[in-house]
JSON list of C-alpha atoms in Angstrom, two decimals:
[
{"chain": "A", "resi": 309, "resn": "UNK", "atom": "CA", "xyz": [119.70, -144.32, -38.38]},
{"chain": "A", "resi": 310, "resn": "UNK", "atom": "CA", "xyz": [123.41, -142.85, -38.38]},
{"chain": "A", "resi": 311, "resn": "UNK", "atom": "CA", "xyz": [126.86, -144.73, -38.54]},
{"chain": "A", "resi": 312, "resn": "UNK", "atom": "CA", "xyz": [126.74, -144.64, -34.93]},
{"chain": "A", "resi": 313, "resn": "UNK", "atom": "CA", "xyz": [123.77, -145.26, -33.59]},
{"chain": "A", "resi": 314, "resn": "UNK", "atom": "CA", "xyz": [123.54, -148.33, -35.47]},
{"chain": "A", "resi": 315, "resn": "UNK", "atom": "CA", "xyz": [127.09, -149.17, -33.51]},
{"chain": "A", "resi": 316, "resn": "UNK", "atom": "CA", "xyz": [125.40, -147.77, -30.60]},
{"chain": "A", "resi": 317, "resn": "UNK", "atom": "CA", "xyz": [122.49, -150.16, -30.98]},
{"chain": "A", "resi": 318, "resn": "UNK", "atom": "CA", "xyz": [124.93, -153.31, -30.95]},
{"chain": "A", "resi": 319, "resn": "UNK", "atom": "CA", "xyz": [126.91, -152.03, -28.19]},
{"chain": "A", "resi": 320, "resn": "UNK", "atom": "CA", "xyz": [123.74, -151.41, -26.18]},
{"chain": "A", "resi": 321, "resn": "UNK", "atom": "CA", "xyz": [123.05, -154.87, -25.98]},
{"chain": "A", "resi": 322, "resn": "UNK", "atom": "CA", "xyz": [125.84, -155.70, -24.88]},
{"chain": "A", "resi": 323, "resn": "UNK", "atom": "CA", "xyz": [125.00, -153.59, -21.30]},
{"chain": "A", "resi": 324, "resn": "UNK", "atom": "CA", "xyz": [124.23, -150.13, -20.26]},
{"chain": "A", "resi": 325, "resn": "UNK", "atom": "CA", "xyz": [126.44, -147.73, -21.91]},
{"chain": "A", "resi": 326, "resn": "UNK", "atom": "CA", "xyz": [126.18, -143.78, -20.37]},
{"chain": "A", "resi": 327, "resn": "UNK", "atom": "CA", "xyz": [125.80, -141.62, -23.13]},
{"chain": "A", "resi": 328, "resn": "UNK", "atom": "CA", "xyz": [128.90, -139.48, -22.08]},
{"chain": "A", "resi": 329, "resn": "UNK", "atom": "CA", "xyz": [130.69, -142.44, -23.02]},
{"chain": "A", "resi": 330, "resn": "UNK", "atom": "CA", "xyz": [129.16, -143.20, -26.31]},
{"chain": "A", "resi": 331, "resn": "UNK", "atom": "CA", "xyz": [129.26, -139.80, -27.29]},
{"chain": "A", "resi": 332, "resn": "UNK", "atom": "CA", "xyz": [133.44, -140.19, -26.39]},
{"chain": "A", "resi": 333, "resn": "UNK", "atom": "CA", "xyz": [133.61, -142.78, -28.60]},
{"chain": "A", "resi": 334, "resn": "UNK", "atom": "CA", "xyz": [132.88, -140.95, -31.79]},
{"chain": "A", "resi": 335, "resn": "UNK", "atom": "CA", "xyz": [135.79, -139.20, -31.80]},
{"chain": "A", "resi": 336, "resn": "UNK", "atom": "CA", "xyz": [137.42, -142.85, -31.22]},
{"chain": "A", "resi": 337, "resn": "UNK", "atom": "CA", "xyz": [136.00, -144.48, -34.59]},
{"chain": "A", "resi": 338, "resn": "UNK", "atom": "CA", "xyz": [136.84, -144.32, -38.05]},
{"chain": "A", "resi": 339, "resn": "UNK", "atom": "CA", "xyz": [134.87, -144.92, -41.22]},
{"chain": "A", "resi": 340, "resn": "UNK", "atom": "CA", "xyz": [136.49, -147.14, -44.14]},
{"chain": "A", "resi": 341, "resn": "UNK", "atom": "CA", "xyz": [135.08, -148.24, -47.13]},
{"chain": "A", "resi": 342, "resn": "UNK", "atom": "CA", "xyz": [136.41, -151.77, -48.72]},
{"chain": "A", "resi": 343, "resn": "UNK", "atom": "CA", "xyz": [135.86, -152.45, -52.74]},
{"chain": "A", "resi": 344, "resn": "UNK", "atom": "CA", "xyz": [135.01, -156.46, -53.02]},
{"chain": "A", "resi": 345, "resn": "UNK", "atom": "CA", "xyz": [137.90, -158.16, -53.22]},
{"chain": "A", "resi": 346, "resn": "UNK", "atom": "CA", "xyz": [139.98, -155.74, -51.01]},
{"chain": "A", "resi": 347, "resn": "UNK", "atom": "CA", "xyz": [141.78, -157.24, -47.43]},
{"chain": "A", "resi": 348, "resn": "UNK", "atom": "CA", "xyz": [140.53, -155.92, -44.16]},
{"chain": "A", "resi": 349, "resn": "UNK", "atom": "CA", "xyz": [143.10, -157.81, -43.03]},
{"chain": "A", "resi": 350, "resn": "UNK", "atom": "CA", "xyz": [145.96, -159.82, -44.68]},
{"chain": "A", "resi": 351, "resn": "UNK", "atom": "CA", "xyz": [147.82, -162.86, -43.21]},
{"chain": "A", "resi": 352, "resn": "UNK", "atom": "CA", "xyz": [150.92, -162.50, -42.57]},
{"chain": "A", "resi": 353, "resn": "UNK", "atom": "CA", "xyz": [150.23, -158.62, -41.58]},
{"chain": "A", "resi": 354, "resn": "UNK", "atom": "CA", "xyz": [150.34, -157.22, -38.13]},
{"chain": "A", "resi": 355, "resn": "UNK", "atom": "CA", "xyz": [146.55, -155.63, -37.47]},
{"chain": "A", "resi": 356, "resn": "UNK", "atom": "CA", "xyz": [145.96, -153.11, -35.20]},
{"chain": "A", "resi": 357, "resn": "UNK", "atom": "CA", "xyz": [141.86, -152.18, -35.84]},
{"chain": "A", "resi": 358, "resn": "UNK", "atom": "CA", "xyz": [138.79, -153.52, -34.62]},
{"chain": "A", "resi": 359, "resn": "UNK", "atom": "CA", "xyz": [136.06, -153.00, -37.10]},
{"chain": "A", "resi": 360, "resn": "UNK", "atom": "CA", "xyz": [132.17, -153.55, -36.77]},
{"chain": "A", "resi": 361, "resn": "UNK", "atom": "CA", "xyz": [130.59, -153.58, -40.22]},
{"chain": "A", "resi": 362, "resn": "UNK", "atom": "CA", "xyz": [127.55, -151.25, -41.28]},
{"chain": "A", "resi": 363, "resn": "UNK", "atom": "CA", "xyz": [127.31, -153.12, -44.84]},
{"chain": "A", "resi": 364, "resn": "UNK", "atom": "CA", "xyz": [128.63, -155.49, -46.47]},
{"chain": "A", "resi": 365, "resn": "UNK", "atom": "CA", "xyz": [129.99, -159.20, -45.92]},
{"chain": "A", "resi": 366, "resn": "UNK", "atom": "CA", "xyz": [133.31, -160.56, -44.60]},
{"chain": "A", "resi": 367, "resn": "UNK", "atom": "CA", "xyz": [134.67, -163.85, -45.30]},
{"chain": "A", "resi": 368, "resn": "UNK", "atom": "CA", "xyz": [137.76, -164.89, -42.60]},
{"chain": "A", "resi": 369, "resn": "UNK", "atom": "CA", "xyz": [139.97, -167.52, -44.52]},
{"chain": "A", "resi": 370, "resn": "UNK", "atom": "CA", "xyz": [143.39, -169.32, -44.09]},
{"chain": "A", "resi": 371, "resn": "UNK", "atom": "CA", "xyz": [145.40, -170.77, -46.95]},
{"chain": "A", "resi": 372, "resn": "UNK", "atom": "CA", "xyz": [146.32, -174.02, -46.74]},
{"chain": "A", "resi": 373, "resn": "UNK", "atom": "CA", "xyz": [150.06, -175.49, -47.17]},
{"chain": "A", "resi": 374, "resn": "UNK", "atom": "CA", "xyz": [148.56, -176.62, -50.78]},
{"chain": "A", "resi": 375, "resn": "UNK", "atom": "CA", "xyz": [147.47, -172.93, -51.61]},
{"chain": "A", "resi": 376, "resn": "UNK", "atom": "CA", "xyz": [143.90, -173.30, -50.82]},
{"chain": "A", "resi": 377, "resn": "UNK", "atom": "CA", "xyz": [142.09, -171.08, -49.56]},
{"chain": "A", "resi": 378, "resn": "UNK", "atom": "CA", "xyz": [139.92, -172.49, -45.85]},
{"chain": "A", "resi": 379, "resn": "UNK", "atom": "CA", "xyz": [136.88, -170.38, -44.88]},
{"chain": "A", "resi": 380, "resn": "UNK", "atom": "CA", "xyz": [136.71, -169.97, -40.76]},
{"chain": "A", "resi": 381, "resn": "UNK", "atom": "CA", "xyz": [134.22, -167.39, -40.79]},
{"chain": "A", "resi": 382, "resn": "UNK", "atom": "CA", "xyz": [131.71, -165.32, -42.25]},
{"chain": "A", "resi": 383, "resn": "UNK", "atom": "CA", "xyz": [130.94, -161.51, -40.91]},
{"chain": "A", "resi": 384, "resn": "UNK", "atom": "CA", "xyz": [127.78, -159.07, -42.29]},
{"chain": "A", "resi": 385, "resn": "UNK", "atom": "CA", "xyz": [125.95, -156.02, -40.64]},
{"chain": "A", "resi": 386, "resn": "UNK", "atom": "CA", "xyz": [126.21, -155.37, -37.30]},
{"chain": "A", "resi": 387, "resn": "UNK", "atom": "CA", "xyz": [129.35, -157.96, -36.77]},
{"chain": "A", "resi": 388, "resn": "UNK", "atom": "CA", "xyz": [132.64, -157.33, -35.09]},
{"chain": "A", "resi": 389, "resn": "UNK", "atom": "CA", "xyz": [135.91, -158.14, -37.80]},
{"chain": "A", "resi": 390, "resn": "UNK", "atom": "CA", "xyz": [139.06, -158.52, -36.03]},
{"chain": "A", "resi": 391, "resn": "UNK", "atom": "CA", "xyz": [142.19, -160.38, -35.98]},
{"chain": "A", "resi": 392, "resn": "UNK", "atom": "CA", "xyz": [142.08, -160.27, -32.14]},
{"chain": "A", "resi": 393, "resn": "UNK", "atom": "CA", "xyz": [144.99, -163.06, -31.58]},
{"chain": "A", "resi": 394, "resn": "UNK", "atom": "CA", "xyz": [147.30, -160.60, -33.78]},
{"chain": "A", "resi": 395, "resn": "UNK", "atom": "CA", "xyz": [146.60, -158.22, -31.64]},
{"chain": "A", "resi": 396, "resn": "UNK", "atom": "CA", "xyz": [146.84, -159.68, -28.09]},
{"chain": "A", "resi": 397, "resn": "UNK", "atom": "CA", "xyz": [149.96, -161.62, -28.98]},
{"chain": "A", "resi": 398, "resn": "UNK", "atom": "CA", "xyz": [151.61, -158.97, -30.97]},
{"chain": "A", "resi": 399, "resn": "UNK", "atom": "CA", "xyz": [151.83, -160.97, -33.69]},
{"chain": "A", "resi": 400, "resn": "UNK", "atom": "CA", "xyz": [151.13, -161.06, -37.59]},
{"chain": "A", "resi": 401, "resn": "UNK", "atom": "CA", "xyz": [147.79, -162.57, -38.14]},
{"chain": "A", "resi": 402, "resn": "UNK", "atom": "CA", "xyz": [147.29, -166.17, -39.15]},
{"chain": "A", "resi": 403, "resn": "UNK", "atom": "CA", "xyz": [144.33, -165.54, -41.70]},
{"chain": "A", "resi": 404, "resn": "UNK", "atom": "CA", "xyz": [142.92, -163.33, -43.65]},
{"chain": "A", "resi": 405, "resn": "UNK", "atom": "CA", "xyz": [139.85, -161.19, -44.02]},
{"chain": "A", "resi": 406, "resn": "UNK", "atom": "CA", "xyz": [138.10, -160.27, -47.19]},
{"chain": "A", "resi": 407, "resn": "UNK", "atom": "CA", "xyz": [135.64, -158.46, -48.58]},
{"chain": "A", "resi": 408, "resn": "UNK", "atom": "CA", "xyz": [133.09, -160.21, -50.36]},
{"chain": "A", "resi": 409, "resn": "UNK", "atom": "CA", "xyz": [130.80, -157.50, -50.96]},
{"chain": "A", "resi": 410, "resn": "UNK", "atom": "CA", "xyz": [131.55, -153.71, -51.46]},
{"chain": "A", "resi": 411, "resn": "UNK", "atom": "CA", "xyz": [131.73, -152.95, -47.09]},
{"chain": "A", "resi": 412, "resn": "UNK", "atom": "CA", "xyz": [131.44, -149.95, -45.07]},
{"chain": "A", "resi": 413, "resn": "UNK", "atom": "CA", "xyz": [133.16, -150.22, -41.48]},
{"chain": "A", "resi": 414, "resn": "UNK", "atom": "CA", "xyz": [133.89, -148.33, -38.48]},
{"chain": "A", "resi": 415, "resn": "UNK", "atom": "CA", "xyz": [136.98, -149.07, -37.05]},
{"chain": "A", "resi": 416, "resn": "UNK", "atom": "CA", "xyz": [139.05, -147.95, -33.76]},
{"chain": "A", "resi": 417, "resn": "UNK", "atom": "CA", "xyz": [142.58, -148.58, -32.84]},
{"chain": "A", "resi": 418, "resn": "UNK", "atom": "CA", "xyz": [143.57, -151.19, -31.10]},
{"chain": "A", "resi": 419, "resn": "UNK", "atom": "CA", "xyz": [145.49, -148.98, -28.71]},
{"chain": "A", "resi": 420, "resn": "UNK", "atom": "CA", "xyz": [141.98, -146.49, -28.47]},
{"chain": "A", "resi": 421, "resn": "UNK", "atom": "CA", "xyz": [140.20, -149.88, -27.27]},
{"chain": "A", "resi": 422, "resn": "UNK", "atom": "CA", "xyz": [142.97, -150.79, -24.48]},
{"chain": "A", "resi": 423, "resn": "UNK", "atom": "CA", "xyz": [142.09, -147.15, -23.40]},
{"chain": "A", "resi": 424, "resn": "UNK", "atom": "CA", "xyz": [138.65, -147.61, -23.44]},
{"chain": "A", "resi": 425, "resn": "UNK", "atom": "CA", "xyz": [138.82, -150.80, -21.29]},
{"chain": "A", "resi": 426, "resn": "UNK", "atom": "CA", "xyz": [141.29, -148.84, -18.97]},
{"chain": "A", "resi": 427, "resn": "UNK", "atom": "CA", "xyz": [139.06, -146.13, -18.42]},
{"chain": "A", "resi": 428, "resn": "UNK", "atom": "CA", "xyz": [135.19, -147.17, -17.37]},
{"chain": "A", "resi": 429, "resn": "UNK", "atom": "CA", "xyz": [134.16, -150.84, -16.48]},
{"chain": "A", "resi": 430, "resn": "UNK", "atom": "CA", "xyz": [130.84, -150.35, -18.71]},
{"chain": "A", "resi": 431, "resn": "UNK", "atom": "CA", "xyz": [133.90, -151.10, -21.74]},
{"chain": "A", "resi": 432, "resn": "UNK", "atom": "CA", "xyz": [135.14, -153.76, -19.60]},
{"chain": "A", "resi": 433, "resn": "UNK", "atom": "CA", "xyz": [131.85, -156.01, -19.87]},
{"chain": "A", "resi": 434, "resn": "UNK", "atom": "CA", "xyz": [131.23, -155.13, -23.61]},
{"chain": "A", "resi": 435, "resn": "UNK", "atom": "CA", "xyz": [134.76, -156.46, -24.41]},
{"chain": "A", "resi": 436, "resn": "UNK", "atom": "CA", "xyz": [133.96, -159.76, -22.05]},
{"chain": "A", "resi": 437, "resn": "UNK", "atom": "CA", "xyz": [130.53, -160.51, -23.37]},
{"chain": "A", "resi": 438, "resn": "UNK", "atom": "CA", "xyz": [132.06, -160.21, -27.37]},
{"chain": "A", "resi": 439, "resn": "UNK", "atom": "CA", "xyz": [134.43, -162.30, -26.43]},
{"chain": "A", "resi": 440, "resn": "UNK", "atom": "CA", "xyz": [131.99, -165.01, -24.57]},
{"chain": "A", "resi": 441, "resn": "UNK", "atom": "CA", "xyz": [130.11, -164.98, -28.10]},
{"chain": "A", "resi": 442, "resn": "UNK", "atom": "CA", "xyz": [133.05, -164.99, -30.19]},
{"chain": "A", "resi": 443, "resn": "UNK", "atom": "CA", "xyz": [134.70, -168.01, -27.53]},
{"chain": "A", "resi": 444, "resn": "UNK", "atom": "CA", "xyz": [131.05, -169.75, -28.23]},
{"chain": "A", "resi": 445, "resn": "UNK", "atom": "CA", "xyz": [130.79, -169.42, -31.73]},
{"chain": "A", "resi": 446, "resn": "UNK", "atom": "CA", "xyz": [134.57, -170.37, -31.79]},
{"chain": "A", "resi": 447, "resn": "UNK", "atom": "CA", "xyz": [133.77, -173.63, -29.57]},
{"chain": "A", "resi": 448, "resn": "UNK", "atom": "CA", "xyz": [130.45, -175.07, -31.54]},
{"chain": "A", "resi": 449, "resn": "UNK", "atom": "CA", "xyz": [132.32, -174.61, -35.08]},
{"chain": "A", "resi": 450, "resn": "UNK", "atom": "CA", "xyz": [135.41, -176.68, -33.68]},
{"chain": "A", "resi": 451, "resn": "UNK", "atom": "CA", "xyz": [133.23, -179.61, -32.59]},
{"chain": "A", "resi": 452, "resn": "UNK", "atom": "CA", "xyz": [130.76, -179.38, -35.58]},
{"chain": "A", "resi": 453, "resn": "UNK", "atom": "CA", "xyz": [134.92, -179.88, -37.54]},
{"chain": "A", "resi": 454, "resn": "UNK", "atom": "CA", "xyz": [135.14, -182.81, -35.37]},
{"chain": "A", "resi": 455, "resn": "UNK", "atom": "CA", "xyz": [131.85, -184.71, -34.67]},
{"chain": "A", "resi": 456, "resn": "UNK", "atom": "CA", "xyz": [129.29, -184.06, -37.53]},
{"chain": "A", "resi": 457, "resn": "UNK", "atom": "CA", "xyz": [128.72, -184.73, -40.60]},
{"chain": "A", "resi": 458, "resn": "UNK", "atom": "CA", "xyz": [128.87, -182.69, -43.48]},
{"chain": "A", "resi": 459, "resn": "UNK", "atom": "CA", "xyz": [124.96, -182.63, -43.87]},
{"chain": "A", "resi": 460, "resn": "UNK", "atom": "CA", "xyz": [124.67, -181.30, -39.92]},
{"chain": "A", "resi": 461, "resn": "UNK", "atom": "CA", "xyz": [127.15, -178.51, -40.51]},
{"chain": "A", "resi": 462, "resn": "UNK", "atom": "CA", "xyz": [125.12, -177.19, -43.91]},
{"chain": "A", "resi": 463, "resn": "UNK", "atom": "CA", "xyz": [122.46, -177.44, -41.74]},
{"chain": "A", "resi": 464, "resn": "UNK", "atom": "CA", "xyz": [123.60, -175.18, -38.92]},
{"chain": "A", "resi": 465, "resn": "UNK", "atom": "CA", "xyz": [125.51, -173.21, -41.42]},
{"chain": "A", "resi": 466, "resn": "UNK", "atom": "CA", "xyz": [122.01, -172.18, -42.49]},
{"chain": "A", "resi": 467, "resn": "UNK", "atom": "CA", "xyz": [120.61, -171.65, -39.14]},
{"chain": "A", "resi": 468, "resn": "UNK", "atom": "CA", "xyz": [123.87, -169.94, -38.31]},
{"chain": "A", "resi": 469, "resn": "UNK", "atom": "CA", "xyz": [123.91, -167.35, -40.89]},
{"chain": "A", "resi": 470, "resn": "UNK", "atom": "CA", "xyz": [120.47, -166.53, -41.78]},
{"chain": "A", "resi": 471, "resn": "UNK", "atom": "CA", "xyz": [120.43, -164.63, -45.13]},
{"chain": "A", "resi": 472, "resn": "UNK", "atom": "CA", "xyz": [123.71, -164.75, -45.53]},
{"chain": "A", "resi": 473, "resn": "UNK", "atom": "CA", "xyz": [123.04, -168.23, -48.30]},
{"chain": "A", "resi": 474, "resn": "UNK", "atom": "CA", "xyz": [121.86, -166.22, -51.00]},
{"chain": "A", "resi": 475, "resn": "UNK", "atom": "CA", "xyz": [125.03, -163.17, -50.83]},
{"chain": "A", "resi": 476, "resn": "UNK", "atom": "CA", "xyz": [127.68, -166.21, -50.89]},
{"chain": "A", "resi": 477, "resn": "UNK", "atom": "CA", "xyz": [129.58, -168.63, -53.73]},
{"chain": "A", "resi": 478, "resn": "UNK", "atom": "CA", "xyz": [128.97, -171.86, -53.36]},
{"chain": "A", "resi": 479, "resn": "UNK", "atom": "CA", "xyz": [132.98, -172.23, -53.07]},
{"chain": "A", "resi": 480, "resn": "UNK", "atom": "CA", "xyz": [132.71, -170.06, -49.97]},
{"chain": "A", "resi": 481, "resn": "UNK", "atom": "CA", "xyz": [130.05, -172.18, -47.97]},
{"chain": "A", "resi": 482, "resn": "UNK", "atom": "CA", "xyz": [131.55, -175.37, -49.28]},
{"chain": "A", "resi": 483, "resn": "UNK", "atom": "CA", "xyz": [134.94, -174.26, -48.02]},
{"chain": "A", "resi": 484, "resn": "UNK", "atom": "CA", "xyz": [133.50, -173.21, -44.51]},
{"chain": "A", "resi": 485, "resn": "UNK", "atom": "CA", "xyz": [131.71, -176.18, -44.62]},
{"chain": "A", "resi": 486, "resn": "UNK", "atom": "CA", "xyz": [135.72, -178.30, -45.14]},
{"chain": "A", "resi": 487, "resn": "UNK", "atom": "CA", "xyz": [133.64, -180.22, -48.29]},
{"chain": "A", "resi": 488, "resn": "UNK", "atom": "CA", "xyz": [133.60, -179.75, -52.17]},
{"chain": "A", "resi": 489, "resn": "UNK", "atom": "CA", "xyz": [131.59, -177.69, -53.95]},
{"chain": "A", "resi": 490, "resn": "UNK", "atom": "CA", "xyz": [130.25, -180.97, -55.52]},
{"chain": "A", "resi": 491, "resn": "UNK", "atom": "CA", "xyz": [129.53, -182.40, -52.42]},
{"chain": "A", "resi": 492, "resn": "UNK", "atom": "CA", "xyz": [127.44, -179.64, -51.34]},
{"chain": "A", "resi": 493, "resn": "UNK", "atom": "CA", "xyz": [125.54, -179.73, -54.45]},
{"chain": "A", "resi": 494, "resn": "UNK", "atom": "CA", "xyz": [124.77, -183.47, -53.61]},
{"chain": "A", "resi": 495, "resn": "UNK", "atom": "CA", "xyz": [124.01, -182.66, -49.83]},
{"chain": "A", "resi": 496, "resn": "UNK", "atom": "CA", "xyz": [121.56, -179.55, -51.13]},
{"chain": "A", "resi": 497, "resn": "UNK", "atom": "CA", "xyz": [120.12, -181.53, -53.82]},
{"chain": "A", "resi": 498, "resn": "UNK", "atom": "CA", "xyz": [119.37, -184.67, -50.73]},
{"chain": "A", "resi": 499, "resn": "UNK", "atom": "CA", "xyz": [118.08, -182.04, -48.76]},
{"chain": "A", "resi": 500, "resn": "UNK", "atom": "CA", "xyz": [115.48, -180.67, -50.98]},
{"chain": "A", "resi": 501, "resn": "UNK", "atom": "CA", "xyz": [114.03, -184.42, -52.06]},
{"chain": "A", "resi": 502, "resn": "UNK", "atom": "CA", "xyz": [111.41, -185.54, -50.50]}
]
């Protein structure tokens, strides 16, 4: 499977894409390789690209007024990365995002996209139904923050991001979780006792 068809594949699901238009898109896309460690994006920075991640793993964070660092979101194979508030406000973005793993990305210009979504409506329902699942995603993590307990959220962190356990620092998922790293040791440690 190439760079693109595995794109193709996600974007597929999405709806029926012609293949005049995916073929377009090729030209459209870039490839970019991040070291671990390295910013895809970096708060405080305008952003202007919409990647979707071949390999790898992505870790969204904000840092706190205290200079800790608060995991939003995690992003592997197959995922969209994308500071899309920065982009649609014009603005510098609030987090960051990092790579946790060596990553290979294709990425487009934001001003490619607007294009895109210009130019045939099949773009037009791809960009909606992202943003549904992004909107969703967005909306369960905000009341997990609010209503459940720190147990619950390890628990749907794990049904969330299948796979994803083993590839991450405890720091990370504590952080997404909004609990110590001791804590979580505790909650795993309940967890596992029968």
């Amino acid at each position: 499977m190439t760079n693109f068809d595995q794109l193709f594949y996600v974007l597929k699901s999405y709806c029926d894409i012609p293949n005049e238009e995916l073929d377009r898109i090729k030209g459209l896309f870039y490839s970019c390789k991040l070291k671990k460690g390295e910013l895809f994006v970096r708060s405080g920075n305008m952003t202007h690209t919409i990647g979707f991640i071949l390999s790898g793993l992505l870790r969204y964070f904000y840092i706190d007024r205290n200079g800790a660092e608060c995991t939003k979101a995690f992003a592997a194979e197959n995922d969209f990365a994308v500071s899309y508030g920065s982009m649609l406000l014009n603005q510098p973005s609030a987090f960051s995002i990092e790579a946790l793993e060596d990553t290979t990305l294709l990425y487009i210009h934001y001003s490619e996209w607007k294009k895109l979504l210009d130019s045939t409506s099949c773009w037009n329902v791809v960009a909606r139904k992202v943003m549904e699942k992004i909107y969703v995603i967005k909306q369960i993590r905000e009341s997990q923050l609010l209503l459940d307990d720190a147990q619950s959220r390890y628990l749907h962190f794990i049904d969330q991001y299948p796979g994803l356990y083993n590839r991450l620092k405890q720091h990370h998922i504590a952080s997404y979780l909004g609990i110590t790293p001791v804590s979580l040791s505790r909650i795993r440690k309940k967890i596992r006792e029968p």
